[in-house]
Coordinates of C-alpha atoms in Angstrom, one line a residue:
X625 CA -97.0 -78.5 137.0
X626 CA -95.0 -77.1 140.1
X627 CA -92.3 -74.6 140.2
X628 CA -90.8 -72.6 143.0
X629 CA -87.9 -70.5 144.1
X630 CA -86.5 -69.2 140.7
X631 CA -86.6 -65.9 138.9
X632 CA -90.3 -66.1 138.0
X633 CA -90.0 -63.4 135.4
X634 CA -88.6 -66.2 133.1
X635 CA -91.8 -68.3 133.4
X636 CA -93.8 -68.5 130.2
X637 CA -96.7 -70.7 129.3
X638 CA -99.3 -71.0 126.5
X639 CA -102.7 -69.5 126.9
X640 CA -104.3 -72.4 125.1
X641 CA -103.3 -76.1 124.8
X642 CA -101.7 -77.6 122.9
X643 CA -98.9 -75.1 122.1
X644 CA -98.3 -74.7 118.4
X645 CA -94.8 -74.9 117.1
X646 CA -93.0 -71.8 116.0
X647 CA -94.4 -69.2 118.4
X648 CA -92.5 -65.9 117.8
X649 CA -89.9 -65.1 120.4
X650 CA -91.5 -61.7 121.1
X651 CA -95.2 -61.6 120.6
X652 CA -96.8 -58.5 122.1
X653 CA -100.2 -59.5 120.7
X654 CA -100.2 -62.9 122.4
X655 CA -98.9 -61.4 125.7
X656 CA -101.6 -58.7 125.6
X657 CA -104.3 -61.4 125.0
X658 CA -102.9 -63.4 127.9
X659 CA -103.1 -60.4 130.2
X660 CA -106.7 -59.8 129.2
X661 CA -107.7 -63.4 129.8
X662 CA -105.8 -63.9 133.0
X663 CA -107.9 -64.0 136.2
X664 CA -106.9 -64.3 139.8
X665 CA -107.8 -67.7 141.2
X666 CA -107.9 -70.0 144.2
X667 CA -106.1 -73.3 144.5
X668 CA -108.4 -75.4 146.6
X669 CA -107.2 -78.4 148.6
X670 CA -109.1 -80.8 150.8
X671 CA -108.7 -84.4 152.0
X672 CA -111.4 -85.4 149.4
X673 CA -109.5 -84.5 146.2
X674 CA -106.3 -83.3 144.6
X675 CA -105.6 -79.6 144.0
X676 CA -108.3 -77.8 142.0
X677 CA -108.6 -74.3 140.7
X678 CA -111.4 -71.7 141.0
X679 CA -111.1 -68.5 139.0
X680 CA -112.2 -65.3 140.6
X681 CA -114.2 -62.9 138.3
X682 CA -114.4 -59.2 138.8
X683 CA -116.8 -58.2 141.6
X684 CA -118.1 -60.3 144.4
X685 CA -117.6 -64.1 145.0
X686 CA -119.5 -65.5 148.0
X687 CA -118.3 -68.7 149.6
X688 CA -119.9 -71.0 152.1
X689 CA -121.7 -74.3 152.6
X690 CA -124.9 -73.3 150.9
X691 CA -125.4 -74.2 147.2
X692 CA -126.4 -70.6 146.6
X693 CA -122.9 -69.4 147.2
X694 CA -120.7 -68.8 144.2
X695 CA -118.1 -71.1 145.7
X696 CA -119.7 -74.0 147.6
X697 CA -117.5 -75.7 150.3
X698 CA -119.7 -78.6 151.3
X699 CA -118.6 -79.5 154.8
X700 CA -120.2 -78.8 158.3
X701 CA -117.0 -77.1 159.3
X702 CA -118.0 -74.2 156.9
X703 CA -120.8 -71.8 157.7
X704 CA -123.8 -71.6 155.3
X705 CA -122.6 -68.1 154.3
X706 CA -119.0 -67.9 155.4
X707 CA -117.4 -65.1 153.6
X708 CA -116.8 -63.3 150.3
X709 CA -114.0 -62.2 148.0
X710 CA -114.1 -58.8 146.2
X711 CA -112.1 -58.4 143.0
X712 CA -111.7 -54.7 142.1
X713 CA -109.3 -52.2 140.6
X714 CA -107.7 -51.7 144.0
X715 CA -106.9 -55.3 144.5
X716 CA -108.5 -58.5 145.9
X717 CA -110.0 -58.5 149.4
X718 CA -111.4 -61.3 151.5
X719 CA -114.0 -60.7 154.2
X720 CA -115.6 -62.8 156.9
X721 CA -119.4 -62.5 157.1
X722 CA -120.0 -63.5 160.7
X723 CA -119.0 -67.2 160.2
X724 CA -118.8 -69.5 163.2
X725 CA -115.3 -70.8 162.6
X726 CA -113.8 -67.7 161.0
X727 CA -111.2 -67.3 158.3
X728 CA -107.5 -67.9 158.8
X729 CA -105.0 -66.1 156.6
X730 CA -101.5 -67.4 156.8
X731 CA -102.4 -68.8 160.2
X732 CA -104.0 -65.6 161.6
X733 CA -107.7 -65.0 162.0
X734 CA -108.9 -62.0 160.0
X735 CA -112.1 -60.2 159.4
X736 CA -111.1 -58.4 156.3
X737 CA -107.8 -58.4 154.4
X738 CA -106.2 -57.5 151.1
X739 CA -104.9 -60.6 149.5
X740 CA -101.4 -61.1 148.0
X741 CA -100.4 -63.9 145.7
X742 CA -99.3 -67.0 147.7
X743 CA -101.5 -66.2 150.7
X744 CA -102.9 -69.4 152.4
X745 CA -106.5 -69.3 153.4
X746 CA -108.2 -71.8 155.8
X747 CA -112.0 -72.0 155.8
X748 CA -113.1 -74.9 158.0
X749 CA -111.4 -78.0 156.6
X750 CA -110.7 -76.4 153.3
X751 CA -107.3 -75.1 152.6
X752 CA -106.9 -72.6 149.7
X753 CA -104.1 -70.6 148.2
X754 CA -104.7 -67.3 146.4
X755 CA -102.8 -66.7 143.2
X756 CA -102.8 -63.4 141.3
X757 CA -103.0 -62.8 137.6
X758 CA -99.3 -62.3 136.9
X759 CA -97.1 -64.4 134.7
X760 CA -95.4 -65.7 137.9
X761 CA -98.7 -67.1 139.0
X762 CA -99.0 -69.6 136.1
X763 CA -97.3 -72.3 138.2
X764 CA -98.2 -73.6 141.7
X765 CA -95.5 -75.6 143.4
X766 CA -94.0 -76.4 140.0
X767 CA -97.3 -77.5 138.3
X768 CA -98.8 -75.6 135.5
X769 CA -102.0 -74.1 136.9
X770 CA -103.9 -74.5 133.6
X771 CA -103.5 -78.3 134.0
X772 CA -105.3 -78.4 137.3
X773 CA -109.0 -79.4 137.1
X774 CA -111.7 -76.9 137.7
X775 CA -113.1 -77.0 141.2
X776 CA -116.1 -79.3 141.7
X777 CA -118.0 -79.4 145.0
X778 CA -119.1 -82.9 144.3
X779 CA -115.6 -84.3 144.0
X780 CA -115.1 -87.4 146.1
X781 CA -112.4 -90.1 146.5
X782 CA -113.7 -93.1 144.7
X783 CA -113.0 -96.7 145.7
X784 CA -110.9 -98.3 143.0
X785 CA -111.4 -101.8 144.3
X786 CA -113.9 -102.8 141.6
X787 CA -111.7 -101.5 138.9
X788 CA -108.5 -103.3 140.1
X789 CA -110.1 -106.6 141.2
X790 CA -109.4 -108.4 138.0
X791 CA -105.7 -107.3 137.7
X792 CA -103.0 -109.8 138.4
X793 CA -100.6 -108.9 141.3
X794 CA -97.8 -108.0 138.8
X795 CA -100.2 -105.8 136.7
X796 CA -101.5 -104.1 139.8
X797 CA -97.9 -103.4 141.0
X798 CA -97.0 -102.0 137.6
X799 CA -100.0 -99.8 137.6
X800 CA -99.2 -98.5 141.0
X801 CA -95.6 -97.8 139.9
X802 CA -96.7 -95.9 136.9
X803 CA -99.2 -93.9 138.9
X804 CA -96.4 -93.0 141.4
X805 CA -94.1 -92.0 138.5
X806 CA -96.8 -89.7 137.0
X807 CA -97.2 -88.0 140.4
X808 CA -93.6 -87.7 141.6
X809 CA -91.3 -87.4 138.5
X810 CA -89.9 -83.9 137.9
X811 CA -87.4 -81.9 136.0
X812 CA -85.0 -80.1 138.3
X813 CA -82.8 -77.2 137.1
X814 CA -79.3 -78.5 137.6
X815 CA -77.9 -75.2 138.8
X816 CA -80.7 -74.5 141.3
X817 CA -82.2 -77.3 143.4
X818 CA -85.1 -75.1 144.4
X819 CA -86.5 -74.9 140.8
X820 CA -88.4 -77.8 139.4
X821 CA -91.3 -78.7 137.2
X822 CA -93.7 -81.7 137.3
X823 CA -94.8 -82.9 133.9
X824 CA -97.3 -85.5 135.2
X825 CA -99.3 -86.9 132.3
X826 CA -99.4 -83.7 130.2
X827 CA -96.8 -82.2 127.8
X828 CA -94.1 -80.0 129.5
X829 CA -92.8 -77.7 126.7
X830 CA -89.4 -76.0 126.5
X831 CA -88.5 -72.8 124.7
X832 CA -89.5 -69.2 124.5
X833 CA -93.0 -70.2 123.5
X834 CA -93.2 -73.0 126.0
X835 CA -93.8 -73.4 129.8
X836 CA -90.1 -73.7 130.7
X837 CA -87.6 -71.1 129.4
X838 CA -84.2 -72.2 128.2
X839 CA -80.9 -70.4 127.4
X840 CA -79.0 -70.5 124.2
X841 CA -79.3 -69.5 120.6
X842 CA -82.3 -70.4 118.4
X843 CA -84.6 -71.4 121.2
X844 CA -87.7 -69.6 120.0
X845 CA -91.0 -71.3 119.9
X846 CA -91.4 -74.8 121.4
X847 CA -88.1 -76.5 120.7
X848 CA -88.6 -79.6 122.9
X849 CA -91.2 -81.3 125.1
X850 CA -91.5 -84.0 127.7
X851 CA -94.6 -86.1 127.6
X852 CA -96.1 -89.3 129.2
X853 CA -96.4 -92.1 126.7
X854 CA -98.6 -94.3 128.9
X855 CA -95.8 -96.0 130.7
X856 CA -92.9 -93.5 131.1
X857 CA -91.8 -89.9 130.4
X858 CA -90.2 -89.3 127.1
X859 CA -88.3 -86.3 125.8
X860 CA -89.0 -85.2 122.2
X861 CA -87.0 -82.8 120.0
X862 CA -89.3 -80.4 118.0
X863 CA -86.7 -78.2 116.3
X864 CA -83.8 -79.5 114.3
X865 CA -81.8 -76.2 114.9
X866 CA -81.8 -76.6 118.7
X867 CA -79.6 -79.0 120.6
X868 CA -81.4 -81.5 122.8
X869 CA -79.3 -84.1 124.7
X870 CA -79.8 -86.8 127.3
X871 CA -76.7 -87.7 129.2
X872 CA -74.6 -85.8 126.6
X873 CA -76.0 -87.9 123.7
X874 CA -78.0 -86.0 121.0
X875 CA -81.7 -86.8 120.7
X876 CA -82.7 -87.0 117.0
X877 CA -86.4 -87.4 117.6
X878 CA -87.4 -88.8 121.0
X879 CA -86.0 -90.8 123.9
X880 CA -87.5 -92.4 127.1
X881 CA -86.2 -91.1 130.4
X882 CA -84.9 -92.9 133.5
X883 CA -84.3 -91.7 137.0
X884 CA -81.1 -89.5 137.1
X885 CA -81.0 -88.7 133.4
X886 CA -79.4 -85.3 132.5
X887 CA -81.6 -83.5 130.0
X888 CA -80.1 -80.6 128.1
X889 CA -82.2 -78.2 126.0
X890 CA -80.2 -75.5 124.4
X891 CA -77.7 -74.5 127.1
X892 CA -80.0 -75.3 130.0
X893 CA -79.5 -78.6 131.9
X894 CA -82.2 -80.4 133.9
X895 CA -82.0 -83.5 136.1
X896 CA -84.9 -85.9 135.7
X897 CA -85.8 -87.3 139.1
X898 CA -88.5 -89.9 140.1
X899 CA -88.2 -89.6 143.9

């Protein structure tokens, strides 16, 4: 899910999925566990696939075209042994190891550099974004990072022609519309256009124990969620003691959403947008 431009100290997400109902409002144990398990990571983008994540363990991670590298980037634009990333107590450093095309960091060629969360790294045709291990790094462009697939060097763009050949034109059009909805629909904070979340086809949870924090009394745990029911996004109320409304009408259990709906959880209002 994607989020940007808001007070990131308010971001909270579960360490495991699904999130259980009734998470305590202040849980030092779960937070400490989260800090132990959190790892810095790379978000890897290429023309071959959607965004994928690669976690960086302590010590050295080599990257290049060779299969023997810890992170294999299979393209001739990448040297066999291109560079390495060092994760240590002093921070995370990226180094070029005499590659032919070099490494660009935020558009500038570098030999060695200390990474900061949000840095953009270009290695050949591969574009990567470095994220640290802080709570503010749990989202990348509004998408929950844990929902991104693990990086796979063998990922390719498959031809869907055989799978869609038997569909009628109406069914194919409906399938395309639903795929577009999964990809583009988002919840935007009504008071801040720069802050939004993409639920995609996974649950987006609200409350102090969820992915999206909300204001108001009695909002501990996961008080509401938005999920994909196979055809559309639906908002569900999980806690009877918390107000959940769509267009100022109370939601008793669940309600399908349409473009432009105003969704209120507690005292926080979101706008559901599909474009």
